[in-house]
Short mmCIF file of N, CA and C in Angstrom, two decimals:
data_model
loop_
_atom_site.label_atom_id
_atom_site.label_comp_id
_atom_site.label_asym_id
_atom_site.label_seq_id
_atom_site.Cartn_x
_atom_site.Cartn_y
_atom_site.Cartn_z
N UNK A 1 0.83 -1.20 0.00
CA UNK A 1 0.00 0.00 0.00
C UNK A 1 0.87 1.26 0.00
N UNK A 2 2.12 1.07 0.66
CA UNK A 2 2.81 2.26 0.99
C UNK A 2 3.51 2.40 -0.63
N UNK A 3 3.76 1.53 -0.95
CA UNK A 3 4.04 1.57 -2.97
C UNK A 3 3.47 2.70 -3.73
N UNK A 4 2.13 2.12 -3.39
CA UNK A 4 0.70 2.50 -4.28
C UNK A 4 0.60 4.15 -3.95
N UNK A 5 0.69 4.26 -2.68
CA UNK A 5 0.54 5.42 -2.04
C UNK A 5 1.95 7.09 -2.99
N UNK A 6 2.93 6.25 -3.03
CA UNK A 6 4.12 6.79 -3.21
C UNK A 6 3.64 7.01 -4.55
N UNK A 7 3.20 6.29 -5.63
CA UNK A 7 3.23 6.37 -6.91
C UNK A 7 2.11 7.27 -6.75
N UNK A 8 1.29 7.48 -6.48
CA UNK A 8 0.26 8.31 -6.64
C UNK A 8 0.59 9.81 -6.39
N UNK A 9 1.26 9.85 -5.26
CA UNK A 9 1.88 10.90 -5.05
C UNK A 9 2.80 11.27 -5.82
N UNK A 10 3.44 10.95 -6.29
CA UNK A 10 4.45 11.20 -7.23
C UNK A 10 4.04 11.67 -8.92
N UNK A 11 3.10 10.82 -9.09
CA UNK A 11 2.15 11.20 -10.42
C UNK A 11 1.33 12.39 -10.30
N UNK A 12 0.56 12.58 -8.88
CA UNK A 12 -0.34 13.66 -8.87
C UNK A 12 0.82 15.21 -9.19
N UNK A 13 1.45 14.58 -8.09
CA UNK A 13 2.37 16.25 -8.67
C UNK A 13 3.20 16.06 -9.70
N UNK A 14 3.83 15.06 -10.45
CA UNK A 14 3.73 15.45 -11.77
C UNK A 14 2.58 16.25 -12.92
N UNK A 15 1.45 15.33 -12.97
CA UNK A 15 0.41 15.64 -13.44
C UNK A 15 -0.29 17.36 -13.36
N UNK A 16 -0.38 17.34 -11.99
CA UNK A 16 -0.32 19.13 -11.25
C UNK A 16 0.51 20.30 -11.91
N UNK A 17 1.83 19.62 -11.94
CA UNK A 17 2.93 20.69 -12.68
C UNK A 17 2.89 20.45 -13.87
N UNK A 18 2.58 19.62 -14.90
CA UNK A 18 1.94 19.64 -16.84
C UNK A 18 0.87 20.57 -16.82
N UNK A 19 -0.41 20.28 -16.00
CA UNK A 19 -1.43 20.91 -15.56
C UNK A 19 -1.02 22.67 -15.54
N UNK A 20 -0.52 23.17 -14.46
CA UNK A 20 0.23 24.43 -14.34
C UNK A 20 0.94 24.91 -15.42
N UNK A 21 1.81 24.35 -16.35
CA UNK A 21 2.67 24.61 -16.94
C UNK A 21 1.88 24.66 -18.50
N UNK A 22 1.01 24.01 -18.65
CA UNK A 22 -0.13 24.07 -19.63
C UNK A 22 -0.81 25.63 -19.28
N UNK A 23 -1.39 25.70 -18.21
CA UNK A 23 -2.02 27.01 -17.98
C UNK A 23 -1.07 28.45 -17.96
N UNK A 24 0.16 28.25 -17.88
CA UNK A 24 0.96 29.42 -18.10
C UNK A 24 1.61 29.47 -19.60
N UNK A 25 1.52 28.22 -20.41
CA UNK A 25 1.44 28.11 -21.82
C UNK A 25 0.74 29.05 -22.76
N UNK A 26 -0.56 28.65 -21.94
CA UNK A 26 -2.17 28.84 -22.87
C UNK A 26 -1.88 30.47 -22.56
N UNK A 27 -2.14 31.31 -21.50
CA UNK A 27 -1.80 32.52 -20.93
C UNK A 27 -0.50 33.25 -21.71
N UNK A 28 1.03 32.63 -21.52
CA UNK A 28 1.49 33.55 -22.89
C UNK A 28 1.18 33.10 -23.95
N UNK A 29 0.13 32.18 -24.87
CA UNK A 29 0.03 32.17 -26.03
C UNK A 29 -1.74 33.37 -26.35
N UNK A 30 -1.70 33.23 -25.45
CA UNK A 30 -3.25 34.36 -25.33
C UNK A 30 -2.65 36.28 -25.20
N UNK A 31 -1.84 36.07 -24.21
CA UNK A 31 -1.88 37.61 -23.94
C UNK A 31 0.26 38.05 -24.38
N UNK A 32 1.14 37.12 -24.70
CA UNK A 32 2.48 37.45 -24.86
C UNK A 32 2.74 36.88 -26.37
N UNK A 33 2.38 36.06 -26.86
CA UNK A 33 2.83 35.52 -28.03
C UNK A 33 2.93 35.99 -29.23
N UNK A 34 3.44 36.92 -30.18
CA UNK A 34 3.11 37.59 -31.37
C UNK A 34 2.13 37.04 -32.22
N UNK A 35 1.32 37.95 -32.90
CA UNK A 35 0.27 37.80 -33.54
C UNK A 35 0.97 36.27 -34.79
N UNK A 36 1.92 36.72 -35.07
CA UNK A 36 2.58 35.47 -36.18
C UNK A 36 3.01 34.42 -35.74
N UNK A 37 3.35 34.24 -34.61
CA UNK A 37 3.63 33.04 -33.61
C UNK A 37 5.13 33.20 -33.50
N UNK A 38 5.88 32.07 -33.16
CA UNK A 38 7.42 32.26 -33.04
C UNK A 38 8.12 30.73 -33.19
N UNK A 39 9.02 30.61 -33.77
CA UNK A 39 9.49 29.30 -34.15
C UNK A 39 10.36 28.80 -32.89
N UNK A 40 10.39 27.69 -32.20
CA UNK A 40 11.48 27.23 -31.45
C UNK A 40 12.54 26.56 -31.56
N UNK A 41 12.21 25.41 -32.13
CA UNK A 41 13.39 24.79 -32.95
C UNK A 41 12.86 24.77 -34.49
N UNK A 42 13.92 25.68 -35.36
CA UNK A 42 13.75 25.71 -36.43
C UNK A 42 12.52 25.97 -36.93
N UNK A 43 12.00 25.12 -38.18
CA UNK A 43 10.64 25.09 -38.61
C UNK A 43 9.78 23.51 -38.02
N UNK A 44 10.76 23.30 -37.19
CA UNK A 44 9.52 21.86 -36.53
C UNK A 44 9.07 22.61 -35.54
N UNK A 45 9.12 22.92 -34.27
CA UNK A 45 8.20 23.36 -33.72
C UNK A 45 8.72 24.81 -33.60
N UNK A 46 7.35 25.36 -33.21
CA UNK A 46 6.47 26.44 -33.44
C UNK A 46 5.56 26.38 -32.62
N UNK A 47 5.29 27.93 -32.08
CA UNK A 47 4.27 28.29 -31.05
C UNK A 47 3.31 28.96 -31.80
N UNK A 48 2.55 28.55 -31.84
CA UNK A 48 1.14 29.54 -32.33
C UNK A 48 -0.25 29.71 -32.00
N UNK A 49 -0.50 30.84 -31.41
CA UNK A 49 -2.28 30.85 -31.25
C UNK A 49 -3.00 30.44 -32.35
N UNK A 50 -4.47 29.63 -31.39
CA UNK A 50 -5.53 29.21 -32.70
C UNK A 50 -6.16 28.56 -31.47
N UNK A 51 -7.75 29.51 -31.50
CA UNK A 51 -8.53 29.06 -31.01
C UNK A 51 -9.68 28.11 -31.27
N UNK A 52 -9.82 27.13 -30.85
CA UNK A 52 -10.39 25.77 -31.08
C UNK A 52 -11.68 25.90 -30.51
N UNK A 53 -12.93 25.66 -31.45
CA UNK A 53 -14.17 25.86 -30.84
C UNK A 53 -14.33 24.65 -31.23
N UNK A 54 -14.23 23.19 -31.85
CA UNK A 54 -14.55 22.15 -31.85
C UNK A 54 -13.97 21.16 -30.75
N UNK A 55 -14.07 20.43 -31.47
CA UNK A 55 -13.15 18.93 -30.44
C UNK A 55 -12.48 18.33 -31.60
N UNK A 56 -11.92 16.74 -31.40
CA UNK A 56 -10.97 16.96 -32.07
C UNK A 56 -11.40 16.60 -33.35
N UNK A 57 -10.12 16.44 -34.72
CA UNK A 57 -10.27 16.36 -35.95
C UNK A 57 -10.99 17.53 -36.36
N UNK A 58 -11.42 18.51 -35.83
CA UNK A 58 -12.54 19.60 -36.86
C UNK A 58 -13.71 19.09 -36.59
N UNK A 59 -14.36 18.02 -35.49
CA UNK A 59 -15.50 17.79 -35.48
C UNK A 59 -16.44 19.00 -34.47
N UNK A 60 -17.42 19.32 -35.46
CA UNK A 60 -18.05 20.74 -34.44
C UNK A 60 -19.62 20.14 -33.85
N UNK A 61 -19.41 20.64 -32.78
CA UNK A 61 -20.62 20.24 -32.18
C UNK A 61 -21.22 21.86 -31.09
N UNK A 62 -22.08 21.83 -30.21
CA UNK A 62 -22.77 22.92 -29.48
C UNK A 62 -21.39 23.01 -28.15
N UNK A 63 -21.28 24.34 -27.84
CA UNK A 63 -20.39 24.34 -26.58
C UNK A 63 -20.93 23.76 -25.53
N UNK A 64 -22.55 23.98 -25.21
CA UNK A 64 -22.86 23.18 -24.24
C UNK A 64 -22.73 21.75 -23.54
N UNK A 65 -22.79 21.05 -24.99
CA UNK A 65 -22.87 19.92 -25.58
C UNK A 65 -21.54 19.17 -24.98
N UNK A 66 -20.61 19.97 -25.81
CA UNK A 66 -19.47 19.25 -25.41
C UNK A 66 -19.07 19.69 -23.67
N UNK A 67 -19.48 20.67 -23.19
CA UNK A 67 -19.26 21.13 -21.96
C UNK A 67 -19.44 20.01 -20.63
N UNK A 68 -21.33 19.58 -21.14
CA UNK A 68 -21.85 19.21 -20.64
C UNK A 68 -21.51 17.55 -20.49
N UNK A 69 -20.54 17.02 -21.74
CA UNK A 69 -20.04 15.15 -21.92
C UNK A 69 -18.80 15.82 -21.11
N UNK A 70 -17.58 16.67 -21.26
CA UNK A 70 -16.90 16.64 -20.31
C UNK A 70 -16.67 16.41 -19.54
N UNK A 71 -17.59 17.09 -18.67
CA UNK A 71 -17.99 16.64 -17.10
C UNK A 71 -18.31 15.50 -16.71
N UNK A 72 -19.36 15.10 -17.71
CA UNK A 72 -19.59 13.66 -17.16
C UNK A 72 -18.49 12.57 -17.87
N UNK A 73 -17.65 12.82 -18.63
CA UNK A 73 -16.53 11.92 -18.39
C UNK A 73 -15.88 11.90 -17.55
N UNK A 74 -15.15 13.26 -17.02
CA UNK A 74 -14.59 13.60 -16.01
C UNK A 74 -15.38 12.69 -14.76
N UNK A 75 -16.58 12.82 -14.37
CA UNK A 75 -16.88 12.14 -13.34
C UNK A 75 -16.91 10.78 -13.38
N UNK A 76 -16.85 10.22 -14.38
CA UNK A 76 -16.42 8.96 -14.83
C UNK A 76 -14.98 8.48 -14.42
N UNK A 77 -14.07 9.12 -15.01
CA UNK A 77 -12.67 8.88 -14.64
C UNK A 77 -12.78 8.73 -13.25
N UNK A 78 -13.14 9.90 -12.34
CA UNK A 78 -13.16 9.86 -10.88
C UNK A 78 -13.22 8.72 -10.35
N UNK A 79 -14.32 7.85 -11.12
CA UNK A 79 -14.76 6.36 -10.64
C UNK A 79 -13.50 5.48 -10.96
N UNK A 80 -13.53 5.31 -12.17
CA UNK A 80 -12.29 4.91 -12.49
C UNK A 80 -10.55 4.77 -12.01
N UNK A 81 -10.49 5.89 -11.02
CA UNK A 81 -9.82 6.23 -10.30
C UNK A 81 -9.85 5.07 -9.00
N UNK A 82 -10.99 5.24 -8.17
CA UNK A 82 -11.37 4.85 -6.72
C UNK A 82 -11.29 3.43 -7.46
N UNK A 83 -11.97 3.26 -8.29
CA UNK A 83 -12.01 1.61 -8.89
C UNK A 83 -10.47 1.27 -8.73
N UNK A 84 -9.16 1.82 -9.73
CA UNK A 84 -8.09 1.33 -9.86
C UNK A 84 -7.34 1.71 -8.51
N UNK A 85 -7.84 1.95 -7.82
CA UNK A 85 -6.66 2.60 -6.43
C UNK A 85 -7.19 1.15 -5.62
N UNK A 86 -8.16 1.18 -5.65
CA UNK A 86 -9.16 -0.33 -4.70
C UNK A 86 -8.09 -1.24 -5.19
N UNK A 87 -7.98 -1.35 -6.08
CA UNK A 87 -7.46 -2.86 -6.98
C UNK A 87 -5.99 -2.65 -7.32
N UNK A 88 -5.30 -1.63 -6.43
CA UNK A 88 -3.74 -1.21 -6.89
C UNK A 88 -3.49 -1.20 -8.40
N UNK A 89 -4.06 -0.42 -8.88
CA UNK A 89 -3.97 -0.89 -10.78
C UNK A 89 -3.32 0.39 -10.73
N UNK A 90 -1.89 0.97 -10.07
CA UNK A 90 -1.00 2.05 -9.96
C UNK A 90 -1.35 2.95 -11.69
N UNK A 91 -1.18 2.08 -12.91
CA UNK A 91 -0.65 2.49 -14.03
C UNK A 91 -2.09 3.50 -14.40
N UNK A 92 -3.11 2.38 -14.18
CA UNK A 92 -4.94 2.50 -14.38
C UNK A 92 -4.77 3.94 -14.24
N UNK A 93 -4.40 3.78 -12.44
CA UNK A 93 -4.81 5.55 -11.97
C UNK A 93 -3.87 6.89 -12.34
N UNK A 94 -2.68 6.47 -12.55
CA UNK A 94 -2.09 7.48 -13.68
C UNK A 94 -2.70 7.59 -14.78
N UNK A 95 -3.02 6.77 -15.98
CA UNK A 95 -3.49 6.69 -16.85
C UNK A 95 -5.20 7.92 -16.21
N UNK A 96 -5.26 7.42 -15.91
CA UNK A 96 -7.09 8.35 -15.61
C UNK A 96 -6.47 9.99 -15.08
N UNK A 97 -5.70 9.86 -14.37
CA UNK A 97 -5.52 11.04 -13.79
C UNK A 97 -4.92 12.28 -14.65
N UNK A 98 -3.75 11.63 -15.85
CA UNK A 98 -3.67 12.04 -17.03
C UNK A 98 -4.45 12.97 -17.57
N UNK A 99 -6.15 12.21 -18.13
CA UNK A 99 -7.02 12.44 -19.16
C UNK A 99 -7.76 13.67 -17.99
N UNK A 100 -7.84 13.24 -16.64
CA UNK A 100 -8.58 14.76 -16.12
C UNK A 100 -7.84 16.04 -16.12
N UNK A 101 -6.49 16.08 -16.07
CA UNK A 101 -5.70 17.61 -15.97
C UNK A 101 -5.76 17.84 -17.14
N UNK A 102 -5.82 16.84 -18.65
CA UNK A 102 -5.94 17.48 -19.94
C UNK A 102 -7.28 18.37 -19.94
N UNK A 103 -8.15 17.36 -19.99
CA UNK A 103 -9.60 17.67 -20.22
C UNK A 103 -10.08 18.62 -19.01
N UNK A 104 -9.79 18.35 -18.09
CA UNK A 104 -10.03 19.65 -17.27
C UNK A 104 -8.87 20.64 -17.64
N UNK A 105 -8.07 20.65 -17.58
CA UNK A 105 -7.37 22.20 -18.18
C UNK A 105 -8.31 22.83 -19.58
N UNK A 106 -8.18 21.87 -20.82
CA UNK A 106 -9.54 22.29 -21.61
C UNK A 106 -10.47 22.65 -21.06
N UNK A 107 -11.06 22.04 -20.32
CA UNK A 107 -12.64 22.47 -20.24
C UNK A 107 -12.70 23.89 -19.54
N UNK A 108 -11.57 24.53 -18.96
CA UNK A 108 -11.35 25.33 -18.22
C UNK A 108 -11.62 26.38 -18.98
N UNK A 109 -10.88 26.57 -20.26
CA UNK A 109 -10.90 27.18 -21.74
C UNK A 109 -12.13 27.24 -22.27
N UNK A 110 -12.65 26.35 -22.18
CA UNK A 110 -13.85 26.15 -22.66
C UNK A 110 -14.98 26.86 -22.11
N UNK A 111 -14.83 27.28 -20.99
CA UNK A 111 -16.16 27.53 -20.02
C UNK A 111 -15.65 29.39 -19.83
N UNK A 112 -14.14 29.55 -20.00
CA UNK A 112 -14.01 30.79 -19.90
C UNK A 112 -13.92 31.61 -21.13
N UNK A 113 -13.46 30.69 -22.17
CA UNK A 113 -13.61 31.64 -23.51
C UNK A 113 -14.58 31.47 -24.13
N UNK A 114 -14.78 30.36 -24.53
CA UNK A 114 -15.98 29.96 -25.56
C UNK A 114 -14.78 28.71 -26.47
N UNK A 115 -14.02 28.69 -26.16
CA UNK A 115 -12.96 27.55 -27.26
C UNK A 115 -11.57 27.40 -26.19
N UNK A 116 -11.11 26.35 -26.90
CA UNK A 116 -9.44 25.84 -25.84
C UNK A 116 -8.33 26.61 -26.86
N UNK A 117 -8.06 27.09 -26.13
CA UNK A 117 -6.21 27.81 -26.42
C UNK A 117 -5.73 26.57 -26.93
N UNK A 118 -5.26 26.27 -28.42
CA UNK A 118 -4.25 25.55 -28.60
C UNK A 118 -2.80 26.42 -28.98
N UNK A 119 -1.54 25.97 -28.70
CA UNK A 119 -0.51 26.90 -28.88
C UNK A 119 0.93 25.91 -29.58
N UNK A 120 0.57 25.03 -29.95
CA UNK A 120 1.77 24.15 -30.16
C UNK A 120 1.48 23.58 -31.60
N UNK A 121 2.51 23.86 -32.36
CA UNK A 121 2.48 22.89 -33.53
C UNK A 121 4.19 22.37 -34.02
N UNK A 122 3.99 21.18 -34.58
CA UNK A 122 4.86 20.71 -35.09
C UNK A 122 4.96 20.44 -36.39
N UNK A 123 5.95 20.63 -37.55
CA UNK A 123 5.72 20.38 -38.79
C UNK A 123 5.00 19.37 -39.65
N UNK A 124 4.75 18.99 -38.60
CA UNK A 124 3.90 17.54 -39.19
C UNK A 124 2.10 17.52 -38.75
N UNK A 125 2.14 18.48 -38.00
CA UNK A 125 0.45 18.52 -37.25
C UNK A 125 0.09 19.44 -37.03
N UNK A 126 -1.19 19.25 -37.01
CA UNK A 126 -1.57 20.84 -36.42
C UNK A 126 -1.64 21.14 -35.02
N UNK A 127 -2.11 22.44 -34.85
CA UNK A 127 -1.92 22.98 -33.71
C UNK A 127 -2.67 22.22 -32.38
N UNK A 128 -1.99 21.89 -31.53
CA UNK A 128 -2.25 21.40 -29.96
C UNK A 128 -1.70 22.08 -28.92
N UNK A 129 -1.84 21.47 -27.33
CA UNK A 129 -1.83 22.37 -26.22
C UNK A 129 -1.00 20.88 -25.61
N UNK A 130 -0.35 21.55 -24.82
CA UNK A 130 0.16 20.15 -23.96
C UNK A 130 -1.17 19.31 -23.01
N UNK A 131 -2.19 19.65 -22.90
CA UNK A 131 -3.57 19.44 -22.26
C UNK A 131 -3.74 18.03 -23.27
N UNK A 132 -3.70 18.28 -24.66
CA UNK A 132 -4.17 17.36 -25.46
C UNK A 132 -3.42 16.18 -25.65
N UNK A 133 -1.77 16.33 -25.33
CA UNK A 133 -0.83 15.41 -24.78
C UNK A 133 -1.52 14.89 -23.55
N UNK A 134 -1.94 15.03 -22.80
CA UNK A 134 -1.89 14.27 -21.61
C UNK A 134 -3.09 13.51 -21.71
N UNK A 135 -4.23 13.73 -22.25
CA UNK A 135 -4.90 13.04 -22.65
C UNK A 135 -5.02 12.06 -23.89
N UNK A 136 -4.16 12.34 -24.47
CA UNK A 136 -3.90 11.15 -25.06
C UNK A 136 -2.62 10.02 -24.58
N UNK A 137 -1.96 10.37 -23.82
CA UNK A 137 -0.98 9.72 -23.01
C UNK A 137 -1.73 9.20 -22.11
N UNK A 138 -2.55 9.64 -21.40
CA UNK A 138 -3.39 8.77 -19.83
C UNK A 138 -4.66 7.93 -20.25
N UNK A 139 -5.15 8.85 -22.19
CA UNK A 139 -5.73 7.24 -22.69
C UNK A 139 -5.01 6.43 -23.43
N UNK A 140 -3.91 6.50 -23.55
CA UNK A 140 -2.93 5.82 -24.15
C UNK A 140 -2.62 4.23 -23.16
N UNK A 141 -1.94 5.14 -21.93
CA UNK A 141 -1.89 4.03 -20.86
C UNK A 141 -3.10 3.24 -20.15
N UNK A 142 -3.97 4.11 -20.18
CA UNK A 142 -5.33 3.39 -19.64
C UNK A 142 -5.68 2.20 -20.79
N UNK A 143 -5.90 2.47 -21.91
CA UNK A 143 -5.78 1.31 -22.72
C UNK A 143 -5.15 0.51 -22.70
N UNK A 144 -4.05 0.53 -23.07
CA UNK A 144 -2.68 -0.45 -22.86
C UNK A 144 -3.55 -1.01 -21.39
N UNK A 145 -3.36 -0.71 -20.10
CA UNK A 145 -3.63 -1.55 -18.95
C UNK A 145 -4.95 -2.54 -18.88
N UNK A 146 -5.69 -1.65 -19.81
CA UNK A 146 -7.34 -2.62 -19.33
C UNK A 146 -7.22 -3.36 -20.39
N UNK A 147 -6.59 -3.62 -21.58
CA UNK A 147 -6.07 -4.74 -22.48
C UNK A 147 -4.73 -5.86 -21.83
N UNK A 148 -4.10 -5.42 -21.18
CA UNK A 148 -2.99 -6.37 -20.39
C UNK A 148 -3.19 -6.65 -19.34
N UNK A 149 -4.37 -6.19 -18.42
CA UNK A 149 -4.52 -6.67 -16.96
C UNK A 149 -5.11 -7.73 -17.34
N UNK A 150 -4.93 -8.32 -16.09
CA UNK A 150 -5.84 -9.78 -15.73
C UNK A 150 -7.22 -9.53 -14.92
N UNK A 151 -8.39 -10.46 -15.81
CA UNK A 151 -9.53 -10.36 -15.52
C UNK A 151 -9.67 -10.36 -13.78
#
């Protein structure tokens, strides 16, 4: 238990400081970032504002809409959480805890602008937020685990 305990702790404040460090991202890409953006390394990455009123791929739906499945995923994960902490599934509850600092840092955006600050692109993709990294990393691992655990 004292394992389980340690890893959690250790993930939450990881997770906390992506979380933070996402929100001081989004903030100079909103109010410091030049209107043209700014290159970091070379022409692969690049910082640039572009506000996102859909979800992903360009799929558009009502702000409410999506406001309103947020949350109730989010309260989902929560479960998901207490479920994998019960059952020491250490990776489970990183994996979940992941997808809430993304999606809650989004939804944060969401509820205060009307769209999510994305600020990151790479020559190969379009524009994302480190928010959208972590949610695909904590459903990345959450998959991976509920396909390799034992029934």
């Amino acid at each position: 238990m004292y394992r389980l305990r340690r890893y959690s702790t250790i993930s939450v404040s990881l997770l906390v400081g992506l979380f933070v460090i996402d929100r001081l991202l989004k903030y100079y890409a909103l109010y410091r970032l030049p209107l043209e953006g700014r290159s970091m390394i070379g022409d692969v990455v690049r910082l640039q504002l572009e506000q996102n009123t859909g979800v992903g791929y360009g799929i558009s739906l009502p702000q409410w809409l999506i406001i309103g499945l947020t949350a109730a995923i989010l309260l989902v994960l929560v479960s998901v959480i207490v479920y994998a902490w019960r059952r020491r599934q250490v990776w489970l509850v990183i994996g979940a805890e992941g997808i809430i600092a993304g999606a809650g840092s989004n939804l944060i955006d969401r509820v205060r602008f009307g769209y999510v600050v994305d600020y990151l692109t790479l020559s190969f993709t379009p524009v994302f937020n480190l928010a959208d990294v972590l949610i695909i990393v904590g459903a990345a691992i959450s998959i991976i685990i509920l396909f390799w655990s034992r029934p």
